[in-house]
Short mmCIF file of C-alpha atoms in Angstrom, two decimals:
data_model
loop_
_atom_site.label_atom_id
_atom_site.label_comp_id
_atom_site.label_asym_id
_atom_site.label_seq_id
_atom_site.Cartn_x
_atom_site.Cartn_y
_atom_site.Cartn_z
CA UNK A 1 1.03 -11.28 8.37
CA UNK A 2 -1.97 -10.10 6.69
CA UNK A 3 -5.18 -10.72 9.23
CA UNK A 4 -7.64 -10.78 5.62
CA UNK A 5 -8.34 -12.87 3.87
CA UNK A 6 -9.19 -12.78 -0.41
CA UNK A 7 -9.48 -15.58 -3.23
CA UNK A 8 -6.36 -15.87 -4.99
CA UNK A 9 -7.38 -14.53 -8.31
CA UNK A 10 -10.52 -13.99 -9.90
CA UNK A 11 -12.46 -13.16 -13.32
CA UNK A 12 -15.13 -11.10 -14.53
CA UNK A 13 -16.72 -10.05 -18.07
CA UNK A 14 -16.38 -6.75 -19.49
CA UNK A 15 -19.70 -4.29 -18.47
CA UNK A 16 -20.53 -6.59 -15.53
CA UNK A 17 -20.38 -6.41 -11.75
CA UNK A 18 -17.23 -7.57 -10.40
CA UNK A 19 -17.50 -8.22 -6.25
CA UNK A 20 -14.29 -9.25 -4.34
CA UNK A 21 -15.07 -10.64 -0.85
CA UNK A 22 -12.52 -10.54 2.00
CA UNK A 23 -12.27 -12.00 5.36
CA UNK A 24 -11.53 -10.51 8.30
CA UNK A 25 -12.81 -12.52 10.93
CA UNK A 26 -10.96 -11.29 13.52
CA UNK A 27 -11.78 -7.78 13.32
CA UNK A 28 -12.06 -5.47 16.46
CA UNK A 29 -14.49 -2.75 16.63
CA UNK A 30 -12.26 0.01 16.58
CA UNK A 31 -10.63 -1.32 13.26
CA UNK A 32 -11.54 -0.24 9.33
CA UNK A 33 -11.77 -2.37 6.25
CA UNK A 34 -9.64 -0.44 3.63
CA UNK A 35 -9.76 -1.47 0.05
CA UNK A 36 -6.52 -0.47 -2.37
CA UNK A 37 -5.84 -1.50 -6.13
CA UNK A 38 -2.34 -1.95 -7.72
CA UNK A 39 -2.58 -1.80 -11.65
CA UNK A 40 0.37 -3.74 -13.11
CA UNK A 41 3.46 -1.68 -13.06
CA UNK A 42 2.02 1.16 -10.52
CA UNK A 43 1.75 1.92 -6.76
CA UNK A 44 -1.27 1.05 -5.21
CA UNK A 45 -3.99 3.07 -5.87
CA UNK A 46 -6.86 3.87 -2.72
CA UNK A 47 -10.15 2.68 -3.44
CA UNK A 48 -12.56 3.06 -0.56
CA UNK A 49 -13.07 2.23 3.18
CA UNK A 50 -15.58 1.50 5.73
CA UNK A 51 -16.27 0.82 9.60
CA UNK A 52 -19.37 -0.15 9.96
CA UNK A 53 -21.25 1.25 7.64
CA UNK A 54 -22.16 0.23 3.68
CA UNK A 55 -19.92 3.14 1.63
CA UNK A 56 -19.69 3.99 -1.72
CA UNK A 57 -18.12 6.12 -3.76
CA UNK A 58 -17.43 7.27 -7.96
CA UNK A 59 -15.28 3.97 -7.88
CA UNK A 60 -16.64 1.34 -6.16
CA UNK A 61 -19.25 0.25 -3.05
CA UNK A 62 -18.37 -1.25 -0.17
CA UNK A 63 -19.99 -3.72 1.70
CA UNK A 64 -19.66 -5.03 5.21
CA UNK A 65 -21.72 -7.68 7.00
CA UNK A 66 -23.97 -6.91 10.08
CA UNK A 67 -21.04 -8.88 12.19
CA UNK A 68 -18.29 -7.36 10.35
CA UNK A 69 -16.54 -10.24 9.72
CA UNK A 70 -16.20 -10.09 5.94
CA UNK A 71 -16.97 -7.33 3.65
CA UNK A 72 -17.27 -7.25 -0.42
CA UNK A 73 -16.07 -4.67 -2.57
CA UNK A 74 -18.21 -4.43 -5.56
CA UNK A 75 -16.98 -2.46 -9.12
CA UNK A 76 -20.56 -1.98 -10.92
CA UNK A 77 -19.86 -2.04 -14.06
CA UNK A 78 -16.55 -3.38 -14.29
CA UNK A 79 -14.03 -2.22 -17.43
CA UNK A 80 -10.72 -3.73 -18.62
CA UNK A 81 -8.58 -0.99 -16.73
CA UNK A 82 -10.19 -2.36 -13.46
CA UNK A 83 -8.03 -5.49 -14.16
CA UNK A 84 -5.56 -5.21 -11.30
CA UNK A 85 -4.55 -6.81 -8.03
CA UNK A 86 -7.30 -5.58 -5.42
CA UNK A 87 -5.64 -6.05 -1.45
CA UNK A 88 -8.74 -5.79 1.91
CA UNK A 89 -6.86 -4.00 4.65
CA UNK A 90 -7.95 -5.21 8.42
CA UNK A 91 -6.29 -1.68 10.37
CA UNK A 92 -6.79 -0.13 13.84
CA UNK A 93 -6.23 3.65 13.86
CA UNK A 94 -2.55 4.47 13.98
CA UNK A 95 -1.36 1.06 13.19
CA UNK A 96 0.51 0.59 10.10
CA UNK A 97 -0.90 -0.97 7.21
CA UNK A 98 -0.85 -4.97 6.41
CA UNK A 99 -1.05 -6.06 2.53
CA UNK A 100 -1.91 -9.61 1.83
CA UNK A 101 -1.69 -10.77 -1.76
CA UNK A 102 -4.69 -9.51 -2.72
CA UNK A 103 -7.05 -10.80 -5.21
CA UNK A 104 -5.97 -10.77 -8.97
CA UNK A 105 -9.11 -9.52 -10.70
CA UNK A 106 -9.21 -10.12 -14.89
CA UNK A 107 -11.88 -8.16 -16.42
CA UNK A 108 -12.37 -10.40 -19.70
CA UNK A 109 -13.77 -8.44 -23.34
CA UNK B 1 -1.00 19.13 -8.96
CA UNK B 2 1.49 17.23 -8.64
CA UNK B 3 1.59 13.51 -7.07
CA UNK B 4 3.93 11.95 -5.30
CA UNK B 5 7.71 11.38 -6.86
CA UNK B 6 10.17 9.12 -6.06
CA UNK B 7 13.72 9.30 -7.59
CA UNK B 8 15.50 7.46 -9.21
CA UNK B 9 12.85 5.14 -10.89
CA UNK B 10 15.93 2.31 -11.14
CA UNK B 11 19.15 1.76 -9.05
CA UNK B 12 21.16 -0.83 -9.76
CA UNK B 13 24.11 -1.32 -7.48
CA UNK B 14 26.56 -4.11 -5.64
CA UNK B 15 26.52 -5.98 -2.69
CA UNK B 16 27.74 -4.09 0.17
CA UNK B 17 27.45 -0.75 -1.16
CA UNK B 18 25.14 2.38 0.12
CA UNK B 19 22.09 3.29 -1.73
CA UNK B 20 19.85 6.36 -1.24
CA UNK B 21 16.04 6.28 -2.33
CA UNK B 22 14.04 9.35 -2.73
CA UNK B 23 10.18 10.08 -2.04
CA UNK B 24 8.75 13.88 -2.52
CA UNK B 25 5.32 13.44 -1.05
CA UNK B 26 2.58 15.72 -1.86
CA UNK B 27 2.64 19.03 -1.01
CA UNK B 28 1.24 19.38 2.84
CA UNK B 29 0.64 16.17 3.12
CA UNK B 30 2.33 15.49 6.90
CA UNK B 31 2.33 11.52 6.95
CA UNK B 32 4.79 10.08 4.79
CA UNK B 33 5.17 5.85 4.37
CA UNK B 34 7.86 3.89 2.95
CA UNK B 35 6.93 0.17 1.84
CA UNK B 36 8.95 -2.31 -0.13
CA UNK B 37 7.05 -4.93 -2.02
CA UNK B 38 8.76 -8.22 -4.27
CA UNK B 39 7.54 -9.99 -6.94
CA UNK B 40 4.01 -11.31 -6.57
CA UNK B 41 3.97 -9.78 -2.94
CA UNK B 42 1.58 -7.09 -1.51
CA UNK B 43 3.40 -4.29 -0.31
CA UNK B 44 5.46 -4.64 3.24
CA UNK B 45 5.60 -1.44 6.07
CA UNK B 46 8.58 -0.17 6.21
CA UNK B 47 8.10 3.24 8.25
CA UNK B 48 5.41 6.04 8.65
CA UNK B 49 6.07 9.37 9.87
CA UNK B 50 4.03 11.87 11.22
CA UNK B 51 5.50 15.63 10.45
CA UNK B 52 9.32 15.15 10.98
CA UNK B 53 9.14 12.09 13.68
CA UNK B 54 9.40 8.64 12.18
CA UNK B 55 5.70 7.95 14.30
CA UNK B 56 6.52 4.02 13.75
CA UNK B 57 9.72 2.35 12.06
CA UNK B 58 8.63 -1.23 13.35
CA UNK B 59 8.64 -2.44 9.43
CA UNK B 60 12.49 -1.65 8.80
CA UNK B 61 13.70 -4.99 8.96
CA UNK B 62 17.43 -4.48 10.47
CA UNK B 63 19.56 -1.66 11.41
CA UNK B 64 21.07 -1.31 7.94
CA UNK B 65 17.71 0.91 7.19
CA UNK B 66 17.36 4.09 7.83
CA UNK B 67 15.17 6.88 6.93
CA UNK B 68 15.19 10.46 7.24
CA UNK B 69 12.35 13.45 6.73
CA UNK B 70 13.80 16.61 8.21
CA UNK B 71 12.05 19.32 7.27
CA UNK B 72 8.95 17.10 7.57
CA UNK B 73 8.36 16.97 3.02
CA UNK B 74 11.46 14.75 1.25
CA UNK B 75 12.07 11.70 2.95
CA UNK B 76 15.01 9.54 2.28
CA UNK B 77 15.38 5.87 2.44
CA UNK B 78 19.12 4.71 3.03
CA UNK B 79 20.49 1.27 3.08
CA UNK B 80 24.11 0.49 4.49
CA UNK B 81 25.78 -2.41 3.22
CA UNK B 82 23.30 -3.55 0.42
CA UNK B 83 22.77 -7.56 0.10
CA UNK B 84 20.87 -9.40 -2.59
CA UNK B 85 18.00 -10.22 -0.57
CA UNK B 86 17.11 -5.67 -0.54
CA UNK B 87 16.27 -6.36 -4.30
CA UNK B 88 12.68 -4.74 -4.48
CA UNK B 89 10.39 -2.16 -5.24
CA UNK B 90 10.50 0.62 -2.62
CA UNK B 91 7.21 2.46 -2.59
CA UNK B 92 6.39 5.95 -1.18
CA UNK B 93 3.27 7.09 -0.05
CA UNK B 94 1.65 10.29 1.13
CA UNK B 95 -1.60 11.30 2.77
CA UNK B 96 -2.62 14.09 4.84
CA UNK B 97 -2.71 12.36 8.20
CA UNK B 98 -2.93 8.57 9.11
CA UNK B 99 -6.64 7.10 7.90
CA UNK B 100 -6.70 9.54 5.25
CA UNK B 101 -6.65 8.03 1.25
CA UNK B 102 -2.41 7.25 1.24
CA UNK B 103 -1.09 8.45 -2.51
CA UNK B 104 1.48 6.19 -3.64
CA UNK B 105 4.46 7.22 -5.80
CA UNK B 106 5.66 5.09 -8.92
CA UNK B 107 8.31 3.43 -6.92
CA UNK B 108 11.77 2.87 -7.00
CA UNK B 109 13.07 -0.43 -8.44
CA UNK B 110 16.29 -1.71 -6.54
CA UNK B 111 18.63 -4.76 -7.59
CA UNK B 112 21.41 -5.65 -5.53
CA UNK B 113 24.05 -7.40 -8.06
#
């Protein structure tokens, strides 16, 4: 089972910021926060990812809290081909990676 | 260049029969991950290997799975004895080594009739 935790689903207006928290309260030191997007119909598409550190990148920031225990992707600007199902990854180097449901983001015109 | 393909992009087939799937990963990319994923579902671990060594198969769910990467490029996923419940989209990804970004193919879609 997934060890994150994300809203179900989730909406956000055209041109606007669009930030998707996750859980991952139980997160060891050694492990990352990865962040992946699956556009209807596609594979999952990488996004970003983090350890301790804030990150960002041409696609998206990524946020963690001082504890770690939850993190927040944020899209800046957010268009309607961001619409998509975004999954938080809790992973340990070398382990395999667990997808939860994700969060179902609608970016709305 | 060229991302990762996986062929065919359907299979249809029958309970109890054999079915091949087919990932070509992205040239010299060594890690190479198969996932399966139903409808409504994030994607499930099947197997990642490293090179030509299946580095962890702990996501193949019986021994009716296999999968092969012999020359350490094209993978193949085979299931013996197909059953209804192997209807899915098998997904292939790619990176250059584990914690790198993982490059997903367009997946196979099977249904077991």
């Amino acid at each position: 089972d997934a060890k994150t935790t994300q809203p179900t689903s989730m909406d956000c207006a055209e041109g606007r910021a669009a930030n998707l928290p996750c859980n991952h309260s139980t997160i060891s030191g050694n492990e990352y926060v990865y962040w992946y997007r699956q556009i209807h119909s596609q594979g999952p598409q990488y996004i970003i990812h983090g350890l301790k550190n804030n990150e960002t990148n041409e696609m998206a920031s990524l946020i963690i809290t001082e504890d770690r225990k939850s993190s927040t992707l944020i899209l800046p600007h957010a268009t309607l081909r961001d619409t998509a199902v975004y999954y938080c990854i809790e992973v340990n180097y070398g382990q395999n990676f667990v997808f939860g449901p994700g969060t179902r983001l609608s970016v709305l015109p | 260049g060229a991302g990762v393909s996986q062929t065919p992009s359907n299979k249809v087939t029958e309970k109890g029969k054999y079915v091949e799937l087919r990932c070509d990963p992205i040239s010299g990319h060594t890690a190479l991950y198969w996932y399966r994923q139903s409808l409504g579902q994030g994607p499930e671990f099947l197997i990642y290997f490293q090179g030509t060594g299946a580095a962890d198969d702990s996501g193949l769910p019986n021994d009716r799975f296999f999968a092969v990467r012999p020359e350490g490029s094209v993978s193949t996923l085979k299931i013996q004895r197909t059953e209804r419940g192997d209807s899915a989209m098998y997904l292939c990804a790619s990176s250059f080594a584990w914690a790198n970004e993982q490059f997903f193919g367009p997946g196979t879609r099977l249904t077991v009739l």
